[in-house]
């Protein structure tokens, strides 16, 4: 997707039908390796849930994983965030857990319906792990 | 009342797919509009002016006004 955007701006040409090098809209975030099988959304999610579910995940891997995940053109699924929050619990990292919630709210951008949905889905996890949401801490106001 | 799952993937891509063609088209249209609305009429105005411009008559007018240093008015 982004490579297509760069090509477009470099060539200066404009086209209403975007050629995306064989990528289709649902797999929009992985376009730069062509020739292999395209990963489905579920495979992507499963990969990331696995990553955060590693029992002995360390703090670096947690930060690296979150930063990479936030770089994609998507808001992570609740199941990925659940795994990430549990990883924070294993690492005794409450700060990162709350930061993850802030990050996905920011990632939603102008789409204000995403964050409430995520909190709804994550409410059992958040209660179980004793995580306060940024709103509960008053951290969502400037 | 539980919330329905919203779209969560490809949001930036969707936005770019909509806005980038406009971002390229609009400046091109603006440039074309300026070229054909402003610069071409101006060029035509200049061309029309100089098409019927009699340089000799203008020279004589300025000469009679006495502002040249190289030639004096004809004194006629």
Coordinates of C-alpha atoms in Angstrom, one line a residue:
Chain A
X1 CA 0.0 0.0 0.0
X2 CA 2.7 2.4 1.0
X3 CA 4.9 1.4 -1.9
X4 CA 2.1 2.2 -4.2
X5 CA 1.7 5.6 -2.6
X6 CA 5.4 6.3 -3.1
X7 CA 5.3 5.2 -6.7
X8 CA 2.4 7.4 -7.3
X9 CA 4.0 10.5 -5.9
X10 CA 7.3 9.9 -7.6
X11 CA 5.8 9.4 -11.0
X12 CA 3.4 12.3 -10.5
X13 CA 0.8 10.3 -12.3
X14 CA -2.6 10.1 -10.9
X15 CA -4.9 7.1 -11.2
X16 CA -8.2 6.4 -9.7
X17 CA -7.7 2.7 -10.1
X18 CA -4.8 1.8 -7.9
X19 CA -2.5 -1.0 -9.0
X20 CA -1.3 -2.6 -5.9
X21 CA 1.1 -5.3 -7.2
X22 CA -1.2 -8.1 -6.6
X23 CA -2.2 -7.0 -3.1
X24 CA -5.9 -6.9 -2.3
X25 CA -7.5 -4.6 0.2
X26 CA -7.9 -6.9 3.2
X27 CA -4.1 -7.7 3.2
X28 CA -3.2 -4.0 2.8
X29 CA -0.4 -4.0 5.4
X30 CA 2.1 -6.4 3.8
X31 CA 2.9 -5.5 0.2
X32 CA 6.6 -5.5 -0.2
X33 CA 7.4 -9.1 -0.6
X34 CA 5.9 -10.6 -3.7
X35 CA 6.1 -14.2 -4.8
X36 CA 5.3 -15.9 -1.5
X37 CA 1.8 -16.7 -0.2
X38 CA -0.1 -13.7 1.2
X39 CA -0.9 -13.9 4.9
X40 CA -4.5 -13.7 5.8
X41 CA -5.8 -11.5 8.6
X42 CA -6.3 -14.5 10.9
X43 CA -2.8 -15.8 10.3
X44 CA -1.4 -12.3 11.0
X45 CA -3.5 -12.1 14.3
X46 CA -2.4 -15.6 15.3
X47 CA 1.2 -14.8 14.7
X48 CA 1.0 -11.8 17.0
X49 CA -1.0 -13.5 19.7
X50 CA 1.8 -16.2 19.6
X51 CA 4.4 -13.6 19.9
X52 CA 3.0 -12.0 23.0
X53 CA 2.0 -15.4 24.5
X54 CA 5.6 -16.5 24.8
X55 CA 5.9 -17.4 28.5
X56 CA 9.4 -16.0 29.0
X57 CA 8.9 -12.9 26.8
X58 CA 11.3 -10.2 27.9
X59 CA 10.8 -6.5 28.3
X60 CA 12.7 -5.7 25.0
X61 CA 10.6 -8.1 23.0
X62 CA 7.4 -6.6 24.5
X63 CA 8.4 -3.1 23.5
X64 CA 9.7 -4.2 20.1
X65 CA 6.5 -6.1 19.4
X66 CA 4.3 -3.2 20.4
X67 CA 6.2 -0.7 18.4
X68 CA 6.2 -2.9 15.3
X69 CA 2.5 -3.6 15.8
X70 CA 1.7 0.0 16.1
X71 CA 3.5 0.7 12.9
X72 CA 1.0 -1.3 10.8
X73 CA -2.0 0.2 9.1
X74 CA -4.4 -1.4 11.5
X75 CA -5.7 -1.3 15.0
X76 CA -4.7 -4.5 16.7
X77 CA -7.5 -7.0 17.4
X78 CA -8.7 -7.5 21.0
X79 CA -7.1 -10.9 21.1
X80 CA -3.7 -9.5 20.3
X81 CA -4.0 -6.8 22.9
X82 CA -5.2 -9.3 25.4
X83 CA -2.0 -11.3 24.9
X84 CA 0.1 -8.2 25.1
X85 CA -1.6 -7.1 28.3
X86 CA -0.9 -10.5 29.8
X87 CA 2.7 -10.3 28.8
X88 CA 2.8 -6.9 30.6
X89 CA 1.4 -8.7 33.7
X90 CA 4.2 -11.4 33.5
X91 CA 6.7 -8.6 33.3
X92 CA 5.1 -6.7 36.2
X93 CA 4.8 -3.7 33.8
X94 CA 1.6 -1.8 34.6
X95 CA 2.9 1.3 32.9
X96 CA 3.2 -0.5 29.5
X97 CA -0.2 -2.0 29.9
X98 CA -1.8 1.4 30.3
X99 CA 0.4 2.8 27.5
X100 CA -0.9 0.0 25.2
X101 CA -4.4 1.2 25.8
X102 CA -3.4 4.8 25.1
X103 CA -1.6 3.7 22.0
X104 CA -4.6 1.9 20.4
X105 CA -6.8 4.9 21.2
X106 CA -4.4 7.1 19.3
X107 CA -4.1 4.6 16.5
X108 CA -7.8 4.8 15.9
X109 CA -7.3 8.4 14.8
X110 CA -10.6 10.0 13.8
X111 CA -12.5 6.7 14.1
X112 CA -14.0 7.2 17.6
X113 CA -16.0 4.0 17.6
X114 CA -12.9 1.7 17.7
X115 CA -11.6 2.4 21.2
X116 CA -14.9 1.9 23.1
X117 CA -15.3 -1.4 21.2
X118 CA -11.8 -2.4 22.3
X119 CA -12.4 -1.5 25.9
X120 CA -15.7 -3.4 25.8
X121 CA -13.9 -6.5 24.5
X122 CA -11.0 -6.2 26.9
X123 CA -13.0 -5.3 30.0
X124 CA -12.7 -8.9 31.4
X125 CA -9.0 -9.0 30.8
X126 CA -8.5 -5.5 32.2
X127 CA -10.5 -6.3 35.3
X128 CA -8.8 -9.6 35.8
X129 CA -5.3 -8.1 35.6
X130 CA -6.2 -5.0 37.6
X131 CA -5.3 -2.5 34.9
X132 CA -6.8 0.9 35.1
X133 CA -7.8 2.5 31.8
X134 CA -6.3 6.0 31.0
X135 CA -9.9 7.4 31.4
X136 CA -10.2 6.0 34.9
X137 CA -6.9 7.6 35.8
X138 CA -7.9 10.9 34.2
X139 CA -4.9 10.6 31.9
X140 CA -7.0 11.1 28.8
X141 CA -7.4 14.8 29.5
X142 CA -4.6 17.3 28.9
Chain B
X1 CA -26.2 -2.7 24.5
X2 CA -22.9 -4.1 23.2
X3 CA -21.0 -2.3 20.5
X4 CA -20.6 -3.8 17.1
X5 CA -17.1 -4.5 15.8
X6 CA -16.0 -1.5 13.7
X7 CA -13.6 -1.7 10.7
X8 CA -10.1 -1.8 12.2
X9 CA -7.8 -2.6 9.3
X10 CA -6.5 -0.6 6.3
X11 CA -8.0 2.7 7.6
X12 CA -5.0 4.8 6.4
X13 CA -4.9 3.0 3.1
X14 CA -8.6 3.7 2.6
X15 CA -8.0 7.4 3.4
X16 CA -5.1 7.6 1.0
X17 CA -6.9 5.9 -1.8
X18 CA -9.6 8.6 -1.5
X19 CA -7.5 11.6 -0.8
X20 CA -4.3 11.1 -2.8
X21 CA -5.9 11.2 -6.3
X22 CA -7.7 14.3 -5.2
X23 CA -4.5 15.7 -3.9
X24 CA -2.9 15.3 -7.3
X25 CA -5.9 16.2 -9.3
X26 CA -6.8 19.4 -7.5
X27 CA -3.5 21.2 -8.0
X28 CA -3.4 20.2 -11.6
X29 CA -6.9 21.6 -12.0
X30 CA -5.9 24.8 -10.1
X31 CA -2.8 25.2 -12.3
X32 CA -4.9 24.7 -15.5
X33 CA -7.5 27.1 -14.3
X34 CA -4.9 29.7 -13.5
X35 CA -3.1 29.2 -16.8
X36 CA -6.2 29.5 -18.9
X37 CA -8.0 31.9 -16.7
X38 CA -5.2 34.4 -16.0
X39 CA -1.9 33.9 -17.8
X40 CA -3.3 33.2 -21.3
X41 CA -5.7 36.2 -21.3
X42 CA -2.8 38.3 -20.1
X43 CA -0.5 37.1 -22.8
X44 CA -3.3 37.7 -25.3
X45 CA -3.8 41.2 -24.0
X46 CA -0.2 42.0 -24.5
X47 CA -0.1 40.4 -27.9
X48 CA -3.2 42.4 -29.0
X49 CA -1.8 45.6 -27.6
X50 CA 1.5 45.3 -29.5
X51 CA -0.2 44.1 -32.7
X52 CA -1.6 47.6 -33.2
X53 CA 1.2 49.5 -31.6
X54 CA 2.8 52.0 -33.9
X55 CA 6.3 52.5 -32.6
X56 CA 7.2 55.4 -34.8
X57 CA 4.1 57.4 -33.8
X58 CA 4.8 56.7 -30.2
X59 CA 8.4 57.8 -30.6
X60 CA 7.3 61.1 -32.2
X61 CA 4.8 61.7 -29.4
X62 CA 7.5 61.2 -26.7
X63 CA 9.9 63.4 -28.8
X64 CA 7.4 66.3 -28.9
X65 CA 7.0 66.0 -25.1
X66 CA 10.6 67.0 -24.9
X67 CA 11.8 64.2 -22.6
X68 CA 14.4 62.7 -24.9
X69 CA 18.1 63.8 -24.6
X70 CA 19.2 62.5 -27.9
X71 CA 16.7 64.2 -30.1
X72 CA 15.0 67.6 -29.7
X73 CA 11.4 68.3 -30.4
X74 CA 10.8 69.1 -34.1
X75 CA 9.8 72.6 -33.1
X76 CA 7.0 72.5 -35.7

